[in-house]
mmCIF file of C-alpha atoms in Angstrom:
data_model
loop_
_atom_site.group_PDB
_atom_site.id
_atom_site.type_symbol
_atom_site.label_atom_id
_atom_site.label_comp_id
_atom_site.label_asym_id
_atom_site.label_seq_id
_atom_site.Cartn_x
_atom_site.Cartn_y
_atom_site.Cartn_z
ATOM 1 C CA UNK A 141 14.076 52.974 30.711
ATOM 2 C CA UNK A 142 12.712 50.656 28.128
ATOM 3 C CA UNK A 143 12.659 46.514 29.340
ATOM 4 C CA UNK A 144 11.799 43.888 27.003
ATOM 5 C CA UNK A 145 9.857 41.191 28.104
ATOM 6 C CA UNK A 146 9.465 37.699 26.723
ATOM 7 C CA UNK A 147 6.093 37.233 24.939
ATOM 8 C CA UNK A 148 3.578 35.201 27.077
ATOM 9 C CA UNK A 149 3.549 31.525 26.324
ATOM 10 C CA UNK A 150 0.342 29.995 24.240
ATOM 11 C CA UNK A 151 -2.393 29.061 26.478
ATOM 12 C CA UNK A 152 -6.152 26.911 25.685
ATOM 13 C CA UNK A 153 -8.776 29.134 24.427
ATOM 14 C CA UNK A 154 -10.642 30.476 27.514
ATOM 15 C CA UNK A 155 -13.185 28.104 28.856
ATOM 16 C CA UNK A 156 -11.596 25.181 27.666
ATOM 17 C CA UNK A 157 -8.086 23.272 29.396
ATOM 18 C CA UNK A 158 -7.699 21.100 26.619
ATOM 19 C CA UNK A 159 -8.797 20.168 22.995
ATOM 20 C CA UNK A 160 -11.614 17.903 22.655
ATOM 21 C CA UNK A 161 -11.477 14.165 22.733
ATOM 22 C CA UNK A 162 -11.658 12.395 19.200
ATOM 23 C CA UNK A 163 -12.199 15.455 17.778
ATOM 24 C CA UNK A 164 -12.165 13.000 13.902
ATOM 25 C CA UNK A 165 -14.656 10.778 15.789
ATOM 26 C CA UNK A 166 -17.100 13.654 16.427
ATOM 27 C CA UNK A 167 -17.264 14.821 12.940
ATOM 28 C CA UNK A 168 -19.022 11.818 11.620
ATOM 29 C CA UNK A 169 -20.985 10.895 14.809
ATOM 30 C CA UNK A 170 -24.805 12.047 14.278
ATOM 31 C CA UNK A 171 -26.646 11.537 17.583
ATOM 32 C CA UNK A 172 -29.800 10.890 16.286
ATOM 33 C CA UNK A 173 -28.927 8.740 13.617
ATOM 34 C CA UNK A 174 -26.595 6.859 16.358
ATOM 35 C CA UNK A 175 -29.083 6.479 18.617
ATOM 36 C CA UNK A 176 -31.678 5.054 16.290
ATOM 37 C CA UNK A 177 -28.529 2.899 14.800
ATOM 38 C CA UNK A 178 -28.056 1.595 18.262
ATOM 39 C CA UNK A 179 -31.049 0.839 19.880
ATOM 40 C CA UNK A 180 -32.847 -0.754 16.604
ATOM 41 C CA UNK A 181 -29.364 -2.676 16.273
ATOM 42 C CA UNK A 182 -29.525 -4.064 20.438
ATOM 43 C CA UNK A 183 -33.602 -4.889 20.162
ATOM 44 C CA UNK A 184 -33.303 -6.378 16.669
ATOM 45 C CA UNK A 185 -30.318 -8.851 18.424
ATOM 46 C CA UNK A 186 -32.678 -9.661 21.317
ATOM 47 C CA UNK A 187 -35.404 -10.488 18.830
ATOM 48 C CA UNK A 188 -33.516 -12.508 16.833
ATOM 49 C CA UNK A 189 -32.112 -14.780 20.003
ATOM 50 C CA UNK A 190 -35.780 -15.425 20.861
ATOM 51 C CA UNK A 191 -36.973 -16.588 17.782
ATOM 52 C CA UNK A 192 -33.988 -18.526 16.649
ATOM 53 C CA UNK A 193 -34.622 -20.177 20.399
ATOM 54 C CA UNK A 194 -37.714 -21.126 19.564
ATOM 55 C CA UNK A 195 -36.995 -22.906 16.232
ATOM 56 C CA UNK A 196 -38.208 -20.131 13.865
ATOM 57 C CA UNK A 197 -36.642 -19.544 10.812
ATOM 58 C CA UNK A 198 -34.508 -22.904 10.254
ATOM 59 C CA UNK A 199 -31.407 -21.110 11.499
ATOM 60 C CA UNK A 200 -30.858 -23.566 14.478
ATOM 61 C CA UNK A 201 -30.530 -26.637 11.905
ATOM 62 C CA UNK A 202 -28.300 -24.509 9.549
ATOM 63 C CA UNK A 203 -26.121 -23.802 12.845
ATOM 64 C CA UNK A 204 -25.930 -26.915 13.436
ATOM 65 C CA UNK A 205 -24.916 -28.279 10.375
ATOM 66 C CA UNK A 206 -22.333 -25.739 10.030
ATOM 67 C CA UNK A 207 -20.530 -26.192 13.754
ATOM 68 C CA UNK A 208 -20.452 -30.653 12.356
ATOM 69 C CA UNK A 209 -18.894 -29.451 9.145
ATOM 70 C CA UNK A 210 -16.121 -27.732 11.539
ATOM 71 C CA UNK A 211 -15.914 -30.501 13.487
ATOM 72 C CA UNK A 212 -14.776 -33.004 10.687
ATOM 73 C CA UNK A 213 -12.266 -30.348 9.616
ATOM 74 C CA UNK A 214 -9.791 -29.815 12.401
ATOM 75 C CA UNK A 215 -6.485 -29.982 12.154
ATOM 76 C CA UNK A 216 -3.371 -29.307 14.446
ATOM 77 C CA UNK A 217 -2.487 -25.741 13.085
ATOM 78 C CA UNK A 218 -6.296 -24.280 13.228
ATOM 79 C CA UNK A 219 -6.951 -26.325 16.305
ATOM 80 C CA UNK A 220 -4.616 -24.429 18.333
ATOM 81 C CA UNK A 221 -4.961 -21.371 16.648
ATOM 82 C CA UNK A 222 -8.330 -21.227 18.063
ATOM 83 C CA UNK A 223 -7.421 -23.039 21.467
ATOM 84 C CA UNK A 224 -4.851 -20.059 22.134
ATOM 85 C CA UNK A 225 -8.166 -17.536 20.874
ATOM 86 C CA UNK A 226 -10.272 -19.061 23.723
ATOM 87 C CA UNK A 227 -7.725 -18.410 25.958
ATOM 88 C CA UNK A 228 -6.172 -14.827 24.890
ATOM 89 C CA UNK A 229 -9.689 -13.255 25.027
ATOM 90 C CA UNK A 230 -11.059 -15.675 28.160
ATOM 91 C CA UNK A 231 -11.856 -14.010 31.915
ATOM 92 C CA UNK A 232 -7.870 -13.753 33.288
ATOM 93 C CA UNK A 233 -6.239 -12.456 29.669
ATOM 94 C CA UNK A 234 -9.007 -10.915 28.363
ATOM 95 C CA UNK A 235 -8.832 -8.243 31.643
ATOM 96 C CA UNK A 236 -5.337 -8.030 31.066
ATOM 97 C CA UNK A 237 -5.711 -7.157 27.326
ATOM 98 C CA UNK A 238 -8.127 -4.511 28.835
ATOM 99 C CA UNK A 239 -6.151 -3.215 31.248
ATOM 100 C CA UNK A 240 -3.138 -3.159 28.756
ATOM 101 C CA UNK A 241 -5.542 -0.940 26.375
ATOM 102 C CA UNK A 242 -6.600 1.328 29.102
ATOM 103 C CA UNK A 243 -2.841 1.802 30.433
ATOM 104 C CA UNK A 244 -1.426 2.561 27.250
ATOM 105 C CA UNK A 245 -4.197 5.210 26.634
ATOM 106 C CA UNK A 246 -3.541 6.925 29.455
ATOM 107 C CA UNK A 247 0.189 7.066 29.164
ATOM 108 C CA UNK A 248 0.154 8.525 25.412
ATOM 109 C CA UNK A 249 -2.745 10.810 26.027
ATOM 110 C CA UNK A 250 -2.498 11.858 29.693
ATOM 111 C CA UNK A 251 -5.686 12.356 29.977
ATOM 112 C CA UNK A 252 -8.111 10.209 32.345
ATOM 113 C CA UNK A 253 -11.297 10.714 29.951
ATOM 114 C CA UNK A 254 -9.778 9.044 26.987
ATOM 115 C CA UNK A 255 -8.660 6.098 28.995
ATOM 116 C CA UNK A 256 -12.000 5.749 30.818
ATOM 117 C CA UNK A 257 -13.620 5.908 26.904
ATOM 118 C CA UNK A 258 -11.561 3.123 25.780
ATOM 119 C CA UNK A 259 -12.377 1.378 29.002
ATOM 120 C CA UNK A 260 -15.735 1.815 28.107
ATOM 121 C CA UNK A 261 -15.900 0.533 24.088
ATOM 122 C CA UNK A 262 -13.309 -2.271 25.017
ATOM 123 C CA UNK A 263 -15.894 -3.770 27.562
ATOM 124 C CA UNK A 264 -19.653 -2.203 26.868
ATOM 125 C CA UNK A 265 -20.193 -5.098 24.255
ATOM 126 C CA UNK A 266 -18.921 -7.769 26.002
ATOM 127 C CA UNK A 267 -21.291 -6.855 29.031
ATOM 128 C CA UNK A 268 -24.380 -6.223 26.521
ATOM 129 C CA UNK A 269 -23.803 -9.887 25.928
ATOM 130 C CA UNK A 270 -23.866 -10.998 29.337
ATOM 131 C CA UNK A 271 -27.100 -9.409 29.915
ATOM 132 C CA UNK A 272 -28.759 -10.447 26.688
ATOM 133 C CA UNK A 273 -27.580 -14.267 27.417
ATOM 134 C CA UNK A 274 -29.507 -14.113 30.102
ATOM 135 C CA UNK A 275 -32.485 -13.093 28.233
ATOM 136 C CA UNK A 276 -32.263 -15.117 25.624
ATOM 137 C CA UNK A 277 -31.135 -18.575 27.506
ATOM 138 C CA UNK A 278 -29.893 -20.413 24.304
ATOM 139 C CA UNK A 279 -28.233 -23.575 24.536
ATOM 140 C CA UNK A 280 -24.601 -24.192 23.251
ATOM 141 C CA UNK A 281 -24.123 -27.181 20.961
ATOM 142 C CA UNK A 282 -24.149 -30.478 22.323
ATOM 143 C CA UNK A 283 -20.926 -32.251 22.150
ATOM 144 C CA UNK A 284 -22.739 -35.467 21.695
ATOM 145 C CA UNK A 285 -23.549 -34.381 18.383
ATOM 146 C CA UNK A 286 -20.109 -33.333 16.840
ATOM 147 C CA UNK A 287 -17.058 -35.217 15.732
ATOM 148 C CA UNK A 288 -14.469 -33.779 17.573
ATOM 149 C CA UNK A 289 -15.361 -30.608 20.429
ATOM 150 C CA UNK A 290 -11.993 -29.360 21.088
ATOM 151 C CA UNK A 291 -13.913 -27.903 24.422
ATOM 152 C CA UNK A 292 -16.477 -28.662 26.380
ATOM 153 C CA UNK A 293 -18.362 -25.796 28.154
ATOM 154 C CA UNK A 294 -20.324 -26.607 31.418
ATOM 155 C CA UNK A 295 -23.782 -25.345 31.174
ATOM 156 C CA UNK A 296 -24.400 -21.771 30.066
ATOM 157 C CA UNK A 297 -25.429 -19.473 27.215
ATOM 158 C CA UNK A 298 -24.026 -18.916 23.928
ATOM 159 C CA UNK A 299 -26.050 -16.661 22.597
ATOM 160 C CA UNK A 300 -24.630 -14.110 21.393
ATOM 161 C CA UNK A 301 -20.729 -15.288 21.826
ATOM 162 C CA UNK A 302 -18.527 -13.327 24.946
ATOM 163 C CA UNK A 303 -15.324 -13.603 23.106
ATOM 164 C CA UNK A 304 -16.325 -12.214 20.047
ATOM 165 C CA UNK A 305 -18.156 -9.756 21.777
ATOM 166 C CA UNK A 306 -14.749 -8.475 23.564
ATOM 167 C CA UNK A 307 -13.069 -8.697 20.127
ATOM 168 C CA UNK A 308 -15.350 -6.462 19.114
ATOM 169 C CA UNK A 309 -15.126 -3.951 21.403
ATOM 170 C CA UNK A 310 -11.103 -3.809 21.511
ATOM 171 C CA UNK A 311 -11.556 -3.587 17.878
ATOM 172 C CA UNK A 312 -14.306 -0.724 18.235
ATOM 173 C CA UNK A 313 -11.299 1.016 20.973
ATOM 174 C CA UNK A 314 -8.782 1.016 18.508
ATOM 175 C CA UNK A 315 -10.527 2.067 15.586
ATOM 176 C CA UNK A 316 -11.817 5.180 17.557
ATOM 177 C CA UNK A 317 -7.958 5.438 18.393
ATOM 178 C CA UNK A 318 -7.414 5.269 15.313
ATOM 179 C CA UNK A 319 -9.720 7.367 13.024
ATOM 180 C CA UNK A 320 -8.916 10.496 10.984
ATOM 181 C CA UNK A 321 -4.765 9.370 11.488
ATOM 182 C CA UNK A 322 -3.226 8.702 8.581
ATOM 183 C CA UNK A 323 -2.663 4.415 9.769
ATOM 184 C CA UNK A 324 -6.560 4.176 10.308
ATOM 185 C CA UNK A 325 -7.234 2.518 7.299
ATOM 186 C CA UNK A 326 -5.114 -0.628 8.410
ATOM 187 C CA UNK A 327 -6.321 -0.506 12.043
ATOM 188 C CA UNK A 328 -9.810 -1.253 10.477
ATOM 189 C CA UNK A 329 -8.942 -3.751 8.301
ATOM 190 C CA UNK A 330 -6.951 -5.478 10.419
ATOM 191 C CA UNK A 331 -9.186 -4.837 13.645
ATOM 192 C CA UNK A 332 -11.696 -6.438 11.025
ATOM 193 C CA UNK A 333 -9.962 -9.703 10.245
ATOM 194 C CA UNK A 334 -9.183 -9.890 13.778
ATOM 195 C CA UNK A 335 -12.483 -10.464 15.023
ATOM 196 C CA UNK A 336 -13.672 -12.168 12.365
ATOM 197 C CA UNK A 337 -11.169 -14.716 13.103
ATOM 198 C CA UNK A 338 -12.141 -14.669 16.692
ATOM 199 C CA UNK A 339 -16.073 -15.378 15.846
ATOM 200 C CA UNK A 340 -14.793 -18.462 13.325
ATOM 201 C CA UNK A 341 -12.513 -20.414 16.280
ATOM 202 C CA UNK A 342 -15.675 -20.183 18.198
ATOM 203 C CA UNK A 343 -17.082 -22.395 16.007
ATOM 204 C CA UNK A 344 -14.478 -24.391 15.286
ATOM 205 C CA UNK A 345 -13.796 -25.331 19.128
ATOM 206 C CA UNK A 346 -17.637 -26.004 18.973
ATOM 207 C CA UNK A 347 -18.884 -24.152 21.567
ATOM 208 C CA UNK A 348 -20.870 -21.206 19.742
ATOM 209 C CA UNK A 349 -23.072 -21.748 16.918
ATOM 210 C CA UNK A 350 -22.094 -19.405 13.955
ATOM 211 C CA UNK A 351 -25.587 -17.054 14.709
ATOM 212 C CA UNK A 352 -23.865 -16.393 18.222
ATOM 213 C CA UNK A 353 -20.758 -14.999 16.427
ATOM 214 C CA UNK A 354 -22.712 -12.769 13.940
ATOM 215 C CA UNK A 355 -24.795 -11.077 16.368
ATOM 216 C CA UNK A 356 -22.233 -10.574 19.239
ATOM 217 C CA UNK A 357 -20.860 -7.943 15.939
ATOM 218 C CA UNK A 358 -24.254 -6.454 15.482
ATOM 219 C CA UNK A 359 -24.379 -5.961 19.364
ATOM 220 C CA UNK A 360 -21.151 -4.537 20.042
ATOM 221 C CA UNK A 361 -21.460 -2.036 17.557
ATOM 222 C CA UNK A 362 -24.978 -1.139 18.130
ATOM 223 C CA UNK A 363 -24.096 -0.312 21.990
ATOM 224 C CA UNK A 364 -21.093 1.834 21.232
ATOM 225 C CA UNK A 365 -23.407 3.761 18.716
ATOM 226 C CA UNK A 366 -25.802 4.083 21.114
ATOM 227 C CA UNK A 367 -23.715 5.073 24.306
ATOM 228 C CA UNK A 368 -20.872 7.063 22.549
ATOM 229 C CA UNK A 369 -22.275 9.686 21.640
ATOM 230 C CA UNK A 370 -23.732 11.047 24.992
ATOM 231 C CA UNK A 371 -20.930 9.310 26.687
ATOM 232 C CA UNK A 372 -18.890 12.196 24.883
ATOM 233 C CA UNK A 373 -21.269 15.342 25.845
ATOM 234 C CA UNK A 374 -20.846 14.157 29.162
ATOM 235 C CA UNK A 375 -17.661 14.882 29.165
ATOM 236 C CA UNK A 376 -17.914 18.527 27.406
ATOM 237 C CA UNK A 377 -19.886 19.168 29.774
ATOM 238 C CA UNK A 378 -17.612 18.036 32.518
ATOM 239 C CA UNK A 379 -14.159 19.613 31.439
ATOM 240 C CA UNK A 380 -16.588 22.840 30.608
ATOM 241 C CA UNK A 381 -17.279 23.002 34.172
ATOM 242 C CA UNK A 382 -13.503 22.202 35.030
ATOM 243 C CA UNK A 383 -12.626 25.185 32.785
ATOM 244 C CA UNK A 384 -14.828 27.559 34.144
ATOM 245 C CA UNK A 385 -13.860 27.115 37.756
ATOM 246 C CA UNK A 386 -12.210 29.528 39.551
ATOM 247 C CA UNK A 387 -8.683 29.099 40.252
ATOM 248 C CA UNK A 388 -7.741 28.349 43.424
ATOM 249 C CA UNK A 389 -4.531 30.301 42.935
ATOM 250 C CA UNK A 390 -5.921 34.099 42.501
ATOM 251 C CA UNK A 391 -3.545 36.258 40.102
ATOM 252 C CA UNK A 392 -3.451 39.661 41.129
ATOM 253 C CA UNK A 393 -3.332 41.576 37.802
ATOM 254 C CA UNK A 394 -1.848 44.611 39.644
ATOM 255 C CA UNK A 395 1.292 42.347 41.425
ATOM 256 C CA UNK A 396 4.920 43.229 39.030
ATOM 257 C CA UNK A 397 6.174 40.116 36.547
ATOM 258 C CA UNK A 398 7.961 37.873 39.070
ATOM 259 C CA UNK A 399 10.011 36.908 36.197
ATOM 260 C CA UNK A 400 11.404 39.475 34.069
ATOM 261 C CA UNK A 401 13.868 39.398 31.456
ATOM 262 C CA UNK A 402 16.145 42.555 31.068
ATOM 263 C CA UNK A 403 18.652 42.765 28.663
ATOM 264 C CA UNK A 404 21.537 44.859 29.721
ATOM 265 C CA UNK A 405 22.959 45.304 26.279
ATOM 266 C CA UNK A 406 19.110 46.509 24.618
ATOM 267 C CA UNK A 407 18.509 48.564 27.753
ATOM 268 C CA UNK A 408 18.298 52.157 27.305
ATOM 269 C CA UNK A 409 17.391 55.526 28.720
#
């Protein structure tokens, strides 16, 4: 007697329980060239704080003449434009718009790595800024000095800008969403415009000078070029060893199909 069975269903290649993250991302990322990309890009930012804070270069007086040209120029519809910026992208929203990301990651994709990677752009620049504030110690403008500050910061750091730091790495999250679909090219552009606009309201609520805006760019994308890139052998490395574990379920090969599927009326003798 002759039963027909139903063909096995597809499984992953052996070794491997999924298909690799970003698998578009990975064919343009170069490690070496990343890594040089990133680390020139984070020491040449750090560089460039410490000399603009000690007055080299001119760039603190054109700065400053730029952030009083803003200041003459307000009006109502740019004014709270860039109020509702500094408060989309402050601490409270700013988390949420994280969280958001990271939540909507995880729900399309299923997979905890890729939301833990766009955890990781979304914030990694944003932090880099923190820590290079601290290093660099620059001053944000004095109100005394412009027209019209729509806010007024208590003490701290501008340099490089927080906000446009975490505009850039949302940006950076959806872009590597984003690339090698067939949409990508308007992510970019708009991801783009987006945080150029962010960087400009800084200045135009006159609490960054325009250097802080420019670099907080640089700086976000020269971390994510420097920490994607192993960040994403890591994880090979980890869903290798997930693959390659024995299953805690033994198979034994000699036990009968639990499942078969006879066909009285193709059944013969």
């Amino acid at each position: 007697m002759t039963v027909l069975h139903r063909p096995p269903s597809p499984a992953f290649p052996r070794g491997r329980t999924a298909p690799p993250l970003f698998p578009a991302v990975r064919s343009v990322v170069h490690d070496r060239a990343w890594a040089a990309w990133g680390a020139t890009g984070v020491a040449g930012v750090v560089v460039a704080g410490l000399l603009i804070t000690s007055g080299a270069g001119g760039v603190s007086e054109v700065d400053l003449d730029l952030v009083q040209h803003a200041s003459r120029a307000h009006v109502p519809v740019l004014d709270g434009a860039a109020l509702l910026v500094d408060r989309l992208l402050g601490p409270q929203l700013g988390a949420a718009l994280v969280l958001l990301l990271v939540v909507a990651v995880w729900v399309v994709s299923r997979r905890a790595a890729a939301a833990l990677t766009a955890l990781g752009v979304a914030t990694g620049p944003w932090a880099a800024a923190e820590l290079v504030k601290l290093v660099v110690q620059r001053d944000r403008p004095d109100p005394g000095l412009l027209v019209d500050p729509l806010i007024v910061e208590p003490h701290s750091f501008s340099f490089p800008s927080g906000h446009t730091a975490l505009a850039t790495g949302l940006a950076l999250a959806l872009v590597l969403l984003a690339w090698g679909r067939r949409g990508a090219p308007v992510v970019i552009g708009t991801a783009a415009l987006a945080v150029a606009g962010v960087g400009l309201s800084r200045v135009w609520v006159g609490v960054h000078w325009p250097s802080d805006t420019v670099v907080s760019v640089v700086l976000g994308c020269s971390v994510v070029a420097l920490a994607l890139p192993p960040w994403l052998h890591l994880l090979d490395r980890i869903e290798g060893r997930a693959a390659a574990a024995p299953s805690s379920h033994p198979v034994d090969p000699s036990a009968p199909n639990p499942s078969p599927t006879t066909d009285p009326g193709r059944t013969r003798s």
